[in-house]
Short mmCIF file of C-alpha atoms in Angstrom, two decimals:
data_model
loop_
_atom_site.label_atom_id
_atom_site.label_comp_id
_atom_site.label_asym_id
_atom_site.label_seq_id
_atom_site.Cartn_x
_atom_site.Cartn_y
_atom_site.Cartn_z
CA MET A 1 100.79 36.06 -113.86
CA ASN A 2 101.61 34.04 -116.98
CA GLY A 3 100.16 30.80 -115.67
CA THR A 4 103.28 28.74 -116.49
CA ALA A 5 103.56 27.51 -112.91
CA GLU A 6 101.19 27.00 -110.05
CA GLU A 7 101.29 29.88 -107.56
CA VAL A 8 103.20 28.99 -104.41
CA ASP A 9 101.76 30.06 -101.07
CA LEU A 10 104.87 30.91 -99.03
CA TYR A 11 102.86 31.12 -95.82
CA GLU A 12 101.73 27.51 -96.31
CA VAL A 13 105.33 26.47 -97.01
CA LEU A 14 106.33 27.72 -93.54
CA GLY A 15 103.07 26.67 -91.91
CA VAL A 16 102.12 30.13 -90.63
CA GLY A 17 99.17 32.45 -91.13
CA ARG A 18 99.25 35.63 -93.19
CA GLY A 19 98.98 37.81 -90.09
CA CYS A 20 101.94 36.21 -88.33
CA SER A 21 104.80 38.22 -86.82
CA LYS A 22 108.47 38.17 -87.89
CA ALA A 23 109.31 36.19 -84.76
CA GLU A 24 106.75 33.53 -85.73
CA ILE A 25 108.19 33.38 -89.25
CA LYS A 26 111.70 32.91 -87.88
CA LYS A 27 110.58 30.19 -85.46
CA ALA A 28 108.67 28.36 -88.21
CA TYR A 29 111.70 28.59 -90.51
CA HIS A 30 114.05 27.10 -87.92
CA LYS A 31 111.64 24.24 -87.28
CA SER A 32 110.95 23.54 -90.98
CA ALA A 33 114.59 23.89 -92.02
CA LEU A 34 115.66 21.41 -89.35
CA SER A 35 113.03 18.81 -90.28
CA SER A 36 113.66 19.11 -94.05
CA HIS A 37 117.46 19.44 -94.02
CA PRO A 38 118.98 16.90 -96.45
CA ASP A 39 121.52 15.79 -93.84
CA LYS A 40 118.73 14.82 -91.44
CA VAL A 41 116.91 12.29 -93.66
CA ALA A 42 117.60 8.89 -95.15
CA PRO A 43 119.58 8.81 -98.44
CA GLU A 44 116.55 7.74 -100.49
CA GLU A 45 114.61 10.77 -99.21
CA ARG A 46 117.42 13.27 -99.74
CA GLU A 47 116.27 14.53 -103.15
CA ASP A 48 112.79 15.39 -101.89
CA ALA A 49 114.29 16.92 -98.76
CA GLU A 50 116.51 19.22 -100.84
CA ILE A 51 113.45 20.48 -102.71
CA ARG A 52 111.57 21.12 -99.47
CA PHE A 53 114.62 22.75 -97.89
CA LYS A 54 115.05 25.15 -100.83
CA ALA A 55 111.34 26.02 -100.73
CA VAL A 56 111.50 26.73 -96.98
CA SER A 57 114.63 28.88 -97.39
CA ARG A 58 113.08 30.82 -100.27
CA ALA A 59 109.88 31.42 -98.29
CA TYR A 60 111.87 32.71 -95.31
CA GLU A 61 114.04 34.90 -97.53
CA ILE A 62 110.97 36.69 -98.88
CA LEU A 63 108.67 36.81 -95.84
CA HIS A 64 111.24 37.78 -93.20
CA ASP A 65 112.04 41.06 -94.99
CA ASP A 66 109.30 43.68 -94.61
CA ASP A 67 109.71 45.10 -98.12
CA SER A 68 109.81 41.80 -99.99
CA ARG A 69 106.92 40.49 -97.85
CA HIS A 70 104.87 43.52 -98.84
CA LEU A 71 105.69 42.84 -102.51
CA TYR A 72 104.64 39.21 -102.16
CA ASP A 73 101.39 40.12 -100.39
CA THR A 74 100.64 42.64 -103.16
CA HIS A 75 101.79 40.86 -106.33
CA GLY A 76 102.48 37.24 -105.36
CA MET A 77 105.48 35.35 -106.76
CA ALA A 78 105.25 37.34 -110.03
CA ALA A 79 107.18 40.09 -108.27
CA PHE A 80 110.19 37.76 -107.94
CA GLU A 81 110.12 35.89 -111.25
CA LYS A 82 112.76 36.72 -113.82
CA GLY A 83 112.57 36.67 -117.61
CA GLY A 84 108.80 36.85 -117.91
CA GLY A 85 107.50 39.10 -120.65
CA PRO A 86 105.22 41.98 -119.83
CA GLY A 87 101.59 41.07 -119.53
CA ALA A 88 98.35 42.54 -118.31
CA GLY A 89 98.53 40.68 -114.99
CA GLU A 90 102.18 41.41 -114.16
CA PRO A 91 103.30 44.22 -111.85
CA ASP A 92 105.27 47.05 -113.40
CA ILE A 93 108.94 46.99 -112.29
CA ASN A 94 108.91 50.70 -111.49
CA ASP A 95 105.90 50.22 -109.24
CA ILE A 96 107.75 47.44 -107.44
CA LEU A 97 110.88 49.56 -106.97
CA SER A 98 108.75 52.48 -105.88
CA GLN A 99 107.12 50.35 -103.16
CA MET A 100 110.49 49.03 -102.01
CA PHE A 101 112.38 52.32 -101.95
CA GLY A 102 109.76 54.95 -101.32
CA GLY A 103 109.46 56.66 -104.68
CA MET A 104 113.13 57.73 -104.87
CA ASN A 105 114.87 58.33 -108.19
CA MET A 106 115.48 54.89 -109.69
CA GLY A 107 117.30 56.08 -112.85
CA GLU A 108 115.98 56.80 -116.32
CA GLU A 109 112.37 55.93 -117.03
CA VAL A 110 111.87 52.92 -119.26
CA PRO A 111 110.48 54.08 -122.63
CA GLY A 112 106.90 53.04 -123.16
CA SER A 113 106.54 51.75 -119.63
CA GLY A 114 104.02 54.40 -118.64
CA ALA A 115 105.52 54.39 -115.15
CA GLY A 116 104.10 57.04 -112.90
CA ARG A 117 104.13 57.70 -109.18
CA ARG A 118 100.96 56.70 -107.38
CA GLY A 119 101.72 58.83 -104.36
CA PRO A 120 104.46 58.60 -101.76
CA LYS A 121 105.17 55.31 -100.04
CA LYS A 122 104.48 55.14 -96.34
CA GLY A 123 107.62 54.91 -94.21
CA ARG A 124 108.38 52.14 -91.80
CA ASN A 125 106.48 51.95 -88.54
CA GLU A 126 108.44 52.15 -85.31
CA GLU A 127 107.33 49.31 -83.07
CA GLN A 128 108.26 48.90 -79.43
CA GLU A 129 106.95 47.18 -76.32
CA TYR A 130 105.34 49.20 -73.53
CA GLU A 131 105.05 47.67 -70.06
CA VAL A 132 101.87 48.40 -68.12
CA THR A 133 100.65 47.23 -64.73
CA LEU A 134 97.33 45.52 -64.21
CA GLU A 135 96.18 48.57 -62.26
CA GLU A 136 96.88 50.78 -65.30
CA LEU A 137 95.00 48.41 -67.59
CA TYR A 138 92.07 48.41 -65.14
CA LYS A 139 91.82 52.20 -64.71
CA GLY A 140 93.29 53.33 -68.03
CA LYS A 141 96.34 55.52 -68.44
CA ALA A 142 97.36 58.72 -70.20
CA THR A 143 101.03 59.64 -70.26
CA LYS A 144 103.18 62.17 -72.09
CA PHE A 145 106.69 61.52 -73.34
CA SER A 146 109.31 63.26 -75.42
CA SER A 147 110.15 61.70 -78.78
CA THR A 148 113.23 62.56 -80.84
CA LYS A 149 112.73 61.85 -84.52
CA ASN A 150 113.87 62.88 -87.97
CA VAL A 151 111.82 65.59 -89.68
CA ILE A 152 112.15 67.13 -93.14
CA CYS A 153 114.64 69.99 -93.07
CA SER A 154 112.62 73.20 -93.38
CA HIS A 155 115.64 75.17 -94.58
CA CYS A 156 116.01 73.22 -97.85
CA ASN A 157 112.56 71.54 -97.86
CA GLY A 158 114.18 68.12 -97.88
CA LYS A 159 116.31 68.81 -100.96
CA GLY A 160 119.63 68.61 -99.11
CA GLY A 161 121.34 71.42 -101.02
CA ARG A 162 121.39 75.16 -101.48
CA GLU A 163 118.80 76.80 -103.68
CA LYS A 164 119.69 76.54 -107.41
CA ALA A 165 122.51 74.08 -106.64
CA ARG A 166 122.48 70.92 -108.73
CA PRO A 167 123.21 67.50 -107.24
CA LYS A 168 125.63 65.01 -108.75
CA ASN A 169 124.71 61.46 -109.67
CA CYS A 170 126.00 58.96 -107.13
CA GLU A 171 128.75 56.82 -108.64
CA SER A 172 128.38 54.12 -105.97
CA CYS A 173 124.82 53.18 -106.93
CA LYS A 174 124.86 54.68 -110.47
CA GLY A 175 121.99 56.94 -109.54
CA SER A 176 119.62 54.13 -108.55
CA GLY A 177 119.75 54.92 -104.84
CA THR A 178 120.16 51.24 -104.00
CA THR A 179 122.99 48.78 -103.62
CA VAL A 180 122.92 44.99 -103.35
CA LYS A 181 124.42 43.21 -100.39
CA LEU A 182 124.57 39.64 -99.13
CA GLN A 183 122.52 38.84 -96.04
CA PRO A 184 122.61 35.55 -94.09
CA VAL A 185 119.26 33.77 -93.78
CA GLY A 186 120.39 30.57 -92.10
CA PRO A 187 123.33 28.24 -91.56
CA GLY A 188 125.46 28.46 -94.68
CA LEU A 189 122.70 30.33 -96.55
CA VAL A 190 122.85 33.88 -97.89
CA THR A 191 120.59 35.95 -100.09
CA ARG A 192 121.02 39.10 -102.13
CA VAL A 193 118.99 42.01 -100.80
CA ALA A 194 118.65 45.60 -101.95
CA ALA A 195 119.43 48.37 -99.48
CA ASN A 196 119.67 52.15 -99.51
CA CYS A 197 122.98 53.34 -100.86
CA PRO A 198 125.13 54.48 -97.89
CA ILE A 199 126.80 57.21 -99.97
CA CYS A 200 123.71 59.09 -101.12
CA SER A 201 121.30 57.74 -98.44
CA GLY A 202 119.06 56.30 -101.14
CA ALA A 203 118.59 59.54 -103.08
CA GLY A 204 120.62 58.49 -106.12
CA LYS A 205 122.25 61.91 -106.10
CA PHE A 206 124.15 64.04 -103.63
CA PHE A 207 125.46 67.58 -103.29
CA ARG A 208 129.07 68.57 -103.12
CA GLU A 209 130.07 69.74 -99.66
CA LYS A 210 130.04 73.42 -100.60
CA ASP A 211 126.53 73.09 -102.04
CA ARG A 212 124.99 71.26 -99.10
CA CYS A 213 122.29 72.75 -96.90
CA ARG A 214 123.86 74.49 -93.92
CA ARG A 215 121.30 73.14 -91.49
CA CYS A 216 120.96 69.44 -92.44
CA LYS A 217 124.43 69.12 -94.05
CA GLY A 218 122.90 67.38 -97.05
CA ALA A 219 121.03 64.75 -94.99
CA ARG A 220 117.66 66.31 -95.98
CA VAL A 221 116.34 65.66 -92.45
CA ILE A 222 117.13 67.01 -89.01
CA GLN A 223 116.38 65.71 -85.52
CA GLN A 224 113.59 67.32 -83.57
CA LYS A 225 111.97 66.67 -80.18
CA LYS A 226 108.21 66.47 -79.87
CA LEU A 227 105.94 65.92 -76.87
CA LEU A 228 103.55 63.05 -77.54
CA GLU A 229 100.68 61.64 -75.50
CA LEU A 230 99.88 57.95 -75.15
CA TYR A 231 96.39 56.91 -74.00
CA ILE A 232 95.60 53.37 -72.88
CA PRO A 233 91.83 52.76 -72.53
CA PRO A 234 90.52 50.89 -69.46
CA GLY A 235 90.24 47.17 -70.17
CA SER A 236 93.11 47.05 -72.68
CA ARG A 237 94.83 43.69 -72.96
CA GLN A 238 98.26 42.16 -73.30
CA GLY A 239 99.47 42.28 -76.92
CA GLU A 240 97.14 45.05 -78.06
CA HIS A 241 98.62 47.88 -80.11
CA ILE A 242 98.34 51.59 -79.38
CA VAL A 243 99.07 53.53 -82.58
CA LEU A 244 100.29 57.12 -82.88
CA PRO A 245 99.66 57.80 -86.60
CA GLY A 246 102.37 59.57 -88.59
CA GLU A 247 104.69 60.10 -85.62
CA ALA A 248 107.60 57.97 -86.85
CA ASP A 249 110.67 59.37 -88.63
CA GLN A 250 110.04 61.54 -91.67
CA HIS A 251 111.83 60.93 -94.97
CA PRO A 252 111.72 62.93 -98.20
CA ASP A 253 109.17 61.60 -100.72
CA GLN A 254 107.57 59.39 -98.07
CA GLU A 255 104.54 59.56 -95.87
CA PRO A 256 105.76 59.14 -92.28
CA GLY A 257 105.03 55.83 -90.61
CA ASP A 258 103.36 55.28 -87.25
CA ILE A 259 104.71 54.72 -83.77
CA VAL A 260 103.19 51.46 -82.57
CA PHE A 261 103.28 50.41 -78.92
CA GLU A 262 102.59 46.79 -78.05
CA LEU A 263 101.20 46.46 -74.53
CA VAL A 264 103.06 44.08 -72.22
CA GLU A 265 101.23 43.31 -68.98
CA THR A 266 103.55 42.91 -66.00
CA PRO A 267 102.79 40.06 -63.56
CA HIS A 268 100.65 41.00 -60.56
CA GLU A 269 101.31 39.61 -57.09
CA VAL A 270 97.61 39.25 -56.21
CA PHE A 271 95.57 38.85 -59.38
CA ASP A 272 95.73 36.61 -62.44
CA ARG A 273 93.90 37.76 -65.56
CA ALA A 274 92.21 35.89 -68.40
CA GLY A 275 90.29 38.08 -70.84
CA ALA A 276 88.02 40.29 -68.76
CA ASP A 277 88.06 37.98 -65.72
CA LEU A 278 90.29 38.19 -62.64
CA LYS A 279 91.31 35.47 -60.20
CA ALA A 280 92.77 35.77 -56.70
CA ASP A 281 93.42 33.42 -53.80
CA LEU A 282 91.10 33.78 -50.78
CA HIS A 283 93.12 33.02 -47.65
CA ILE A 284 90.96 32.16 -44.63
CA THR A 285 91.46 30.37 -41.34
CA LEU A 286 90.02 26.97 -40.51
CA ALA A 287 87.66 28.66 -38.06
CA GLU A 288 86.40 30.98 -40.82
CA ALA A 289 85.94 28.04 -43.19
CA LEU A 290 83.77 26.26 -40.62
CA THR A 291 81.91 29.14 -38.98
CA GLY A 292 81.76 31.89 -41.63
CA PHE A 293 83.06 35.47 -41.56
CA ASN A 294 82.31 39.03 -42.67
CA ARG A 295 85.43 41.04 -43.52
CA VAL A 296 87.48 42.73 -46.25
CA VAL A 297 89.41 40.02 -48.07
CA LEU A 298 91.49 42.01 -50.58
CA THR A 299 92.23 45.42 -52.10
CA HIS A 300 90.94 45.78 -55.66
CA LEU A 301 92.94 47.34 -58.52
CA ASP A 302 91.28 50.73 -58.00
CA GLY A 303 92.01 50.78 -54.26
CA ARG A 304 88.57 49.65 -53.06
CA GLY A 305 88.29 47.06 -50.32
CA ILE A 306 86.33 43.94 -51.34
CA ALA A 307 84.39 42.37 -48.46
CA LEU A 308 82.74 38.95 -48.29
CA ASN A 309 79.94 37.92 -45.91
CA VAL A 310 79.84 34.16 -45.45
CA PRO A 311 77.09 33.43 -42.91
CA SER A 312 77.46 30.91 -40.10
CA GLY A 313 76.41 27.49 -41.26
CA GLN A 314 77.99 27.78 -44.71
CA VAL A 315 81.21 25.76 -44.91
CA LEU A 316 84.01 26.60 -47.35
CA THR A 317 86.28 23.81 -48.56
CA PRO A 318 89.88 23.86 -49.83
CA ASP A 319 90.17 25.03 -53.48
CA GLN A 320 86.47 25.83 -53.65
CA VAL A 321 85.83 28.62 -56.19
CA LEU A 322 83.66 31.66 -55.45
CA LYS A 323 82.52 33.90 -58.33
CA VAL A 324 81.76 37.60 -57.92
CA PRO A 325 80.04 38.99 -61.05
CA ASN A 326 80.95 42.45 -62.43
CA GLU A 327 84.13 42.82 -60.34
CA GLY A 328 86.58 41.79 -63.08
CA MET A 329 88.26 43.96 -65.73
CA PRO A 330 86.35 46.62 -67.67
CA ILE A 331 85.25 45.63 -71.17
CA LYS A 332 86.24 48.31 -73.68
CA ARG A 333 83.53 50.37 -75.34
CA SER A 334 80.90 49.18 -72.85
CA ASP A 335 79.85 49.52 -69.23
CA ALA A 336 80.19 45.78 -68.63
CA ARG A 337 82.88 44.10 -66.57
CA GLY A 338 84.13 40.58 -66.21
CA ALA A 339 83.93 38.45 -63.08
CA LEU A 340 86.22 38.09 -60.09
CA TYR A 341 86.99 34.51 -59.03
CA PHE A 342 88.23 33.53 -55.58
CA ALA A 343 90.09 30.24 -55.04
CA VAL A 344 89.66 29.26 -51.38
CA LYS A 345 92.91 28.58 -49.52
CA ILE A 346 92.39 27.40 -45.94
CA GLU A 347 95.18 27.94 -43.41
CA PHE A 348 95.21 24.98 -41.04
CA PRO A 349 96.65 25.33 -37.52
CA LYS A 350 100.17 24.13 -36.77
CA ASP A 351 101.03 20.98 -34.85
CA ASN A 352 100.27 20.98 -31.11
CA TRP A 353 98.12 24.07 -31.36
CA LEU A 354 95.84 22.67 -28.64
CA ALA A 355 98.72 22.76 -26.16
CA VAL A 356 97.80 26.33 -25.26
CA THR A 357 94.65 25.01 -23.56
CA GLY A 358 96.73 23.16 -20.97
CA ASP A 359 94.94 19.86 -21.58
CA THR A 360 95.51 18.76 -25.14
CA GLU A 361 93.62 15.47 -25.01
CA ARG A 362 90.58 16.94 -23.29
CA SER A 363 90.42 19.82 -25.76
CA ALA A 364 90.80 17.42 -28.65
CA GLN A 365 87.90 15.32 -27.37
CA GLN A 366 85.75 18.44 -27.02
CA LEU A 367 86.48 19.25 -30.68
CA ARG A 368 85.54 15.73 -31.72
CA ASN A 369 82.24 16.10 -29.92
CA ILE A 370 81.50 19.41 -31.64
CA LEU A 371 82.60 18.55 -35.16
CA PRO A 372 80.28 16.44 -37.33
CA LYS A 373 80.85 12.74 -37.70
CA ALA A 374 81.76 11.02 -40.96
CA GLN A 375 79.16 11.74 -43.61
CA SER A 376 80.11 9.59 -46.61
CA ALA A 377 79.59 5.84 -46.60
CA GLU A 378 83.20 5.27 -47.61
CA LEU A 379 84.57 7.30 -44.71
CA LYS A 380 82.12 5.69 -42.28
CA GLN A 381 83.40 2.27 -43.32
CA LYS A 382 87.05 3.29 -42.91
CA THR A 383 86.47 4.75 -39.44
CA ALA A 384 84.43 1.78 -38.24
CA ASN A 385 85.63 -0.70 -35.62
CA VAL A 386 88.75 -2.53 -36.77
CA ALA A 387 87.83 -5.75 -34.99
CA LYS A 388 86.92 -7.41 -38.31
CA TYR A 389 90.57 -7.32 -39.45
CA GLU A 390 92.69 -10.35 -38.64
CA GLU A 391 95.85 -8.27 -38.68
CA VAL A 392 96.41 -4.51 -38.28
CA ASP A 393 99.79 -2.75 -38.68
CA GLU A 394 100.26 0.72 -37.29
CA VAL A 395 102.79 2.34 -39.66
CA ASP A 396 105.04 5.37 -39.44
CA PHE A 397 104.59 8.19 -41.95
CA VAL A 398 106.50 11.18 -43.29
CA LYS A 399 104.74 14.53 -43.17
CA ASN A 400 104.95 17.20 -45.87
CA SER A 401 105.93 14.86 -48.67
CA ASN A 402 104.66 15.40 -52.23
CA LEU A 403 103.71 13.39 -55.28
CA GLU A 404 106.78 14.55 -57.23
CA ASP A 405 108.49 11.44 -55.77
CA PHE A 406 105.67 9.12 -56.84
CA GLY A 407 107.25 6.74 -59.38
CA ALA A 408 110.29 9.02 -59.78
CA GLY A 409 112.92 7.63 -62.15
CA SER A 410 110.73 4.73 -63.25
CA GLY A 411 109.98 6.04 -66.74
CA ASP A 412 106.31 5.24 -66.15
CA PRO A 413 104.11 7.99 -67.67
CA ARG A 414 101.82 7.73 -64.65
CA ALA A 415 104.59 8.91 -62.33
CA GLY A 416 104.38 12.21 -60.48
CA GLY A 417 105.88 15.49 -61.67
CA GLY A 418 103.36 16.23 -64.40
CA TRP A 419 103.51 15.58 -68.13
CA GLU A 420 106.54 16.67 -70.13
CA ASP A 421 105.94 18.74 -73.25
CA ASP A 422 107.93 16.98 -75.97
CA GLU A 423 107.66 19.93 -78.31
CA ASP A 424 109.07 22.34 -75.74
CA GLU A 425 111.93 19.93 -75.09
CA ASP A 426 112.76 19.69 -78.77
CA MET A 427 112.77 23.40 -79.52
CA PRO A 428 116.02 24.33 -77.67
CA GLN A 429 117.73 21.31 -79.24
CA ALA A 430 116.57 22.41 -82.69
CA GLN A 431 117.90 25.89 -82.10
CA CYS A 432 121.26 24.54 -80.94
CA ALA A 433 121.49 22.46 -84.08
CA GLN A 434 121.20 25.65 -86.15
CA GLN A 435 124.20 27.33 -84.56
#
C-alpha cells in the first residue's frame, strides 16, 4: 500500500464480522443503505449521507462477490485502487487476475513483471442445505448418494481439441478469457464485474469445430456420476458443515472445490434442543401430581422408553422443571451427554367430573377433608371468614379467558400480548422500500 489514504475496513462499513455469510452481508447492506440514503435525511445532512451511501454501496459491491471478497481479504483496498505505481507492498496484477479467474490465459505477459503461476486456484465450493431429523443427529447418520459433476475430459486431457490442433484466439474477449458486464447491486445502482467469456468459456482460446475433441466437443469437461458417502457424527448441530473435499466440479487449471453440506435440523414434535440439552413436556394427571407415579413417560430418540418414579408424598406443580442428567444429546468427540429437562404439565379434570359418583356435593366435601388446608398466610387470610367485610359482592366470571385482552388497544406498554420487537417490525418495511 502506498499510504496515501487510510485503509478502509469494508466489514466495519457494513457493520458485519469477517466471517459473515453472503445473506448477512445483503441484509446489512439493505439496512445501511436505507438509513444512509440521501433522500431519507434532512437537507443539511444530505452531503454526509451521500458519502456514507457511496461507502456502503462500494463495500457491498466488493464483499457480496466471492472473488472480489477474496481479493479484498488477501490484499485489502490496494487490489481495487487505480493509477498507483508499482511498489513492494502492492499485489501484482497477474496474481490478482490469476486468483479471480483460476490461472487461465490472461494475454501476453507484462515485460519485467516477473509474473509466475503459484499453483492452480481452487474452484468454487458447492454449498447446499441438508435436512436432518433430531433422531439422526442423536444417533448419527451415514448415507450414500449419486452426484453428477463435471470432470476433466480424459480423451483430450482438458485441452478441448484434437492432438496437435491449435486453438484460435477468442475475438470476443481478445484472448483474456474474461468479459465485463453490468450487475445491479441495489435500487438504481450497477457495478462492472468481470465474468468468464461465454464464447470460449474463460479459456481465451477455442478450437474450430472440426478440431474439437470428439468426446467433450471442446468443453474440456464431461459429466460423470459418482457415488459419494455423507457421514454425520452423533451430536452434530444445526448450522454445522459437513465437507466432502475435492468433490465439486472440476475445471482445467483449477483444483476442484469442495461439496459443503449445511445441516438443517427439522422441528421435532416432542423434543426441543439447545446445545447438548433436550427439553420435553411431562404430561401427568392431577392424581399423579398429588400422589406420585412410576411409569414410562416418553420414548427417547433412540427408541428407549424413559421411566420416572415419583414416590408418594412428593407433589409436582404446574410448570415445575425436572432435570435428568446424561439423557440429552451426545457431545461430539467425547462420551459425555447433555441433560434432559421435563416441564411438568398437569391435566386437570373437566367440569362436573364428580358427577360420576352420584353425589357431587358429598364427594366434593370428602375431597376437601382429604386435601390439605391453605398453607400460606396470604391464602389463609383470603379464605378466612368474610364477616369482617361490610359489603360483599358475588360476581360472575368468564372461564377460559386469557391475558391477551388485558389492556388491548390501549397503547399501554403494560398491556397483554407480549412485547413487540421494533426491529423485526421495521425490517419488512425497509425491504419494501428497496423494491
